[in-house]
Amino acid sequence: MFRATRVLSMAVAQKTSTGLVGLAVNPNWRVDLIKLYGETLKATQTHLPDCFYRTSVEQITNFRLKVVTEHEEEDTVEKLINCGQVEELIEQAEDELFLIPKYAGNVTTPTTSLQSRFSSCALRMATVGTPGHAQGRIMRQKRHVVDRLASWTYQLLVRLLSTARFLKRINTTTFRY
């Protein structure tokens, strides 16, 4: 008797729809997420230098990977990560993996120009006769500004990518009146 109810409850517990237009249910969500998170961590180590973006992506990805490997229930993973359904998490991981090489290719140009500006400013201040601790403060500010610029660039790219995916989803949907 108990076996029959367990089988019945397992059959009822499977999700049939995400409730989101254009986003189908993924029955292998756990395997896909573990694979995508592993690829993301590998891509950050090979493509990105030590910067704010890399540390952010690694922290988020490590946390999500830990949650997915420790918990097998879909509802538990969704509640602990708190960023949508598992299908949305897969989409976010794919977006991140797509964004890393693009970000790595574009981050060098603005950073080097900013570094040269701050270096020339620090050099001028050093020739004026600033004490050594002020130079250290300037260098810390320089790193902070470069990291903040990288963070803003990343946030802008993520918003643009999610908007493009949303528009693509709308264009492929047929509306019934």
Short mmCIF file of C-alpha atoms in Angstrom, two decimals:
data_model
loop_
_atom_site.label_atom_id
_atom_site.label_comp_id
_atom_site.label_asym_id
_atom_site.label_seq_id
_atom_site.Cartn_x
_atom_site.Cartn_y
_atom_site.Cartn_z
CA MET A 1 0.00 0.00 0.00
CA PHE A 2 2.76 2.45 0.89
CA ARG A 3 4.70 1.69 -2.29
CA ALA A 4 1.70 2.52 -4.43
CA THR A 5 1.23 5.90 -2.76
CA ARG A 6 4.94 6.70 -3.10
CA VAL A 7 4.88 5.94 -6.84
CA LEU A 8 1.71 7.97 -7.23
CA SER A 9 3.15 10.94 -5.34
CA MET A 10 6.34 10.81 -7.42
CA ALA A 11 4.30 10.80 -10.63
CA VAL A 12 2.26 13.79 -9.50
CA ALA A 13 5.32 15.73 -8.34
CA GLN A 14 6.85 16.01 -11.83
CA LYS A 15 6.53 19.44 -13.37
CA THR A 16 4.73 19.63 -16.72
CA SER A 17 5.17 23.33 -17.48
CA THR A 18 7.37 26.19 -16.33
CA GLY A 19 4.61 28.72 -16.76
CA LEU A 20 7.01 30.89 -18.79
CA VAL A 21 6.46 31.46 -22.50
CA GLY A 22 9.16 29.81 -24.61
CA LEU A 23 10.85 28.03 -21.71
CA ALA A 24 10.28 24.27 -21.69
CA VAL A 25 10.68 21.92 -18.73
CA ASN A 26 14.13 20.32 -18.52
CA PRO A 27 13.98 16.82 -16.98
CA ASN A 28 17.81 16.65 -16.72
CA TRP A 29 18.15 20.01 -15.00
CA ARG A 30 20.57 18.83 -12.32
CA VAL A 31 23.09 17.27 -14.70
CA ASP A 32 22.89 20.28 -17.02
CA LEU A 33 23.41 22.77 -14.19
CA ILE A 34 26.41 20.91 -12.77
CA LYS A 35 27.97 20.74 -16.24
CA LEU A 36 27.31 24.44 -16.98
CA TYR A 37 28.63 25.60 -13.61
CA GLY A 38 31.80 23.53 -14.09
CA GLU A 39 32.31 25.04 -17.55
CA THR A 40 31.74 28.53 -16.15
CA LEU A 41 34.36 28.06 -13.44
CA LYS A 42 36.82 26.71 -16.00
CA ALA A 43 36.13 29.64 -18.36
CA THR A 44 36.68 32.26 -15.64
CA GLN A 45 40.04 30.75 -14.76
CA THR A 46 41.24 30.65 -18.38
CA HIS A 47 39.75 33.86 -19.80
CA LEU A 48 39.63 36.39 -17.01
CA PRO A 49 42.41 38.07 -15.06
CA ASP A 50 42.02 38.79 -11.37
CA CYS A 51 39.24 41.36 -11.31
CA PHE A 52 35.98 42.05 -9.54
CA TYR A 53 33.93 40.35 -12.25
CA ARG A 54 35.90 37.11 -11.96
CA THR A 55 35.59 36.94 -8.17
CA SER A 56 31.85 37.70 -8.37
CA VAL A 57 31.18 35.05 -10.97
CA GLU A 58 33.26 32.46 -9.10
CA GLN A 59 31.52 33.14 -5.78
CA ILE A 60 28.03 32.95 -7.27
CA THR A 61 28.83 29.88 -9.37
CA ASN A 62 30.51 28.03 -6.48
CA PHE A 63 27.51 28.72 -4.23
CA ARG A 64 25.03 27.54 -6.86
CA LEU A 65 27.13 24.47 -7.68
CA LYS A 66 27.28 23.55 -4.00
CA VAL A 67 23.49 23.87 -3.65
CA VAL A 68 22.82 21.79 -6.77
CA THR A 69 25.24 19.02 -5.78
CA GLU A 70 23.99 18.81 -2.18
CA HIS A 71 20.24 18.86 -2.92
CA GLU A 72 18.36 16.73 -5.42
CA GLU A 73 14.87 18.22 -5.04
CA GLU A 74 13.95 20.88 -7.54
CA ASP A 75 11.94 22.96 -5.06
CA THR A 76 14.77 23.01 -2.51
CA VAL A 77 17.31 24.18 -5.09
CA GLU A 78 14.97 26.91 -6.32
CA LYS A 79 14.31 28.15 -2.77
CA LEU A 80 17.97 28.15 -1.71
CA ILE A 81 19.30 29.88 -4.83
CA ASN A 82 16.27 32.20 -5.01
CA CYS A 83 16.76 33.26 -8.65
CA GLY A 84 13.84 31.57 -10.38
CA GLN A 85 13.04 28.08 -11.57
CA VAL A 86 15.79 25.60 -12.45
CA GLU A 87 15.12 26.17 -16.15
CA GLU A 88 15.79 29.86 -15.60
CA LEU A 89 18.98 28.96 -13.72
CA ILE A 90 20.09 26.95 -16.76
CA GLU A 91 19.37 29.94 -18.98
CA GLN A 92 21.32 32.23 -16.63
CA ALA A 93 24.28 29.84 -16.61
CA GLU A 94 24.25 29.67 -20.42
CA ASP A 95 24.14 33.47 -20.59
CA GLU A 96 27.06 33.76 -18.19
CA LEU A 97 29.09 31.23 -20.17
CA PHE A 98 28.32 33.16 -23.36
CA LEU A 99 29.27 36.45 -21.74
CA ILE A 100 32.65 35.50 -20.24
CA PRO A 101 34.71 35.44 -23.48
CA LYS A 102 33.03 38.61 -24.73
CA TYR A 103 33.69 40.36 -21.44
CA ALA A 104 37.30 39.14 -21.38
CA GLY A 105 37.87 40.44 -24.90
CA ASN A 106 36.41 43.88 -24.22
CA VAL A 107 37.62 44.56 -20.72
CA THR A 108 41.28 45.11 -21.64
CA THR A 109 40.84 48.24 -23.77
CA PRO A 110 38.95 50.49 -21.31
CA THR A 111 40.96 49.20 -18.37
CA THR A 112 44.32 49.98 -19.97
CA SER A 113 43.24 53.48 -20.97
CA LEU A 114 41.95 54.13 -17.45
CA GLN A 115 45.13 52.69 -15.97
CA SER A 116 47.25 55.01 -18.11
CA ARG A 117 45.17 58.02 -17.00
CA PHE A 118 45.49 57.11 -13.35
CA SER A 119 49.18 56.27 -13.75
CA SER A 120 49.91 59.67 -15.26
CA CYS A 121 47.90 61.33 -12.47
CA ALA A 122 49.80 59.36 -9.83
CA LEU A 123 53.09 60.22 -11.52
CA ARG A 124 52.25 63.95 -11.50
CA MET A 125 51.31 63.76 -7.83
CA ALA A 126 54.51 61.87 -7.05
CA THR A 127 56.62 64.56 -8.69
CA VAL A 128 54.84 67.26 -6.68
CA GLY A 129 56.08 65.57 -3.54
CA THR A 130 53.24 63.58 -2.03
CA PRO A 131 54.09 61.27 0.85
CA GLY A 132 54.31 57.51 0.27
CA HIS A 133 51.03 56.66 1.99
CA ALA A 134 49.15 58.99 -0.36
CA GLN A 135 50.56 57.13 -3.35
CA GLY A 136 49.27 53.86 -1.91
CA ARG A 137 45.86 55.45 -1.44
CA ILE A 138 45.84 56.61 -5.06
CA MET A 139 46.73 53.14 -6.28
CA ARG A 140 43.92 51.60 -4.18
CA GLN A 141 41.48 54.15 -5.61
CA LYS A 142 42.69 53.32 -9.10
CA ARG A 143 42.01 49.62 -8.59
CA HIS A 144 38.60 50.41 -7.07
CA VAL A 145 37.57 52.58 -10.03
CA VAL A 146 38.70 49.98 -12.57
CA ASP A 147 36.83 47.21 -10.72
CA ARG A 148 33.71 49.36 -10.45
CA LEU A 149 33.84 50.12 -14.18
CA ALA A 150 34.14 46.40 -14.88
CA SER A 151 31.15 45.73 -12.62
CA TRP A 152 29.02 48.37 -14.37
CA THR A 153 30.01 47.03 -17.78
CA TYR A 154 29.09 43.52 -16.71
CA GLN A 155 25.70 44.61 -15.36
CA LEU A 156 24.95 46.47 -18.59
CA LEU A 157 25.88 43.44 -20.71
CA VAL A 158 23.72 41.13 -18.60
CA ARG A 159 20.72 43.46 -18.91
CA LEU A 160 21.18 43.76 -22.68
CA LEU A 161 21.49 40.01 -23.05
CA SER A 162 18.38 39.30 -20.97
CA THR A 163 16.43 41.92 -22.95
CA ALA A 164 17.53 40.32 -26.22
CA ARG A 165 16.46 36.87 -24.98
CA PHE A 166 13.09 38.25 -23.88
CA LEU A 167 12.50 39.91 -27.26
CA LYS A 168 13.51 36.72 -29.04
CA ARG A 169 11.06 34.77 -26.88
CA ILE A 170 8.25 37.21 -27.71
CA ASN A 171 8.98 37.11 -31.45
CA THR A 172 8.82 33.30 -31.55
CA THR A 173 5.53 33.13 -29.67
CA THR A 174 2.22 33.04 -31.50
CA PHE A 175 -0.56 34.93 -29.81
CA ARG A 176 -4.15 33.69 -29.90
CA TYR A 177 -7.04 36.11 -29.59
#
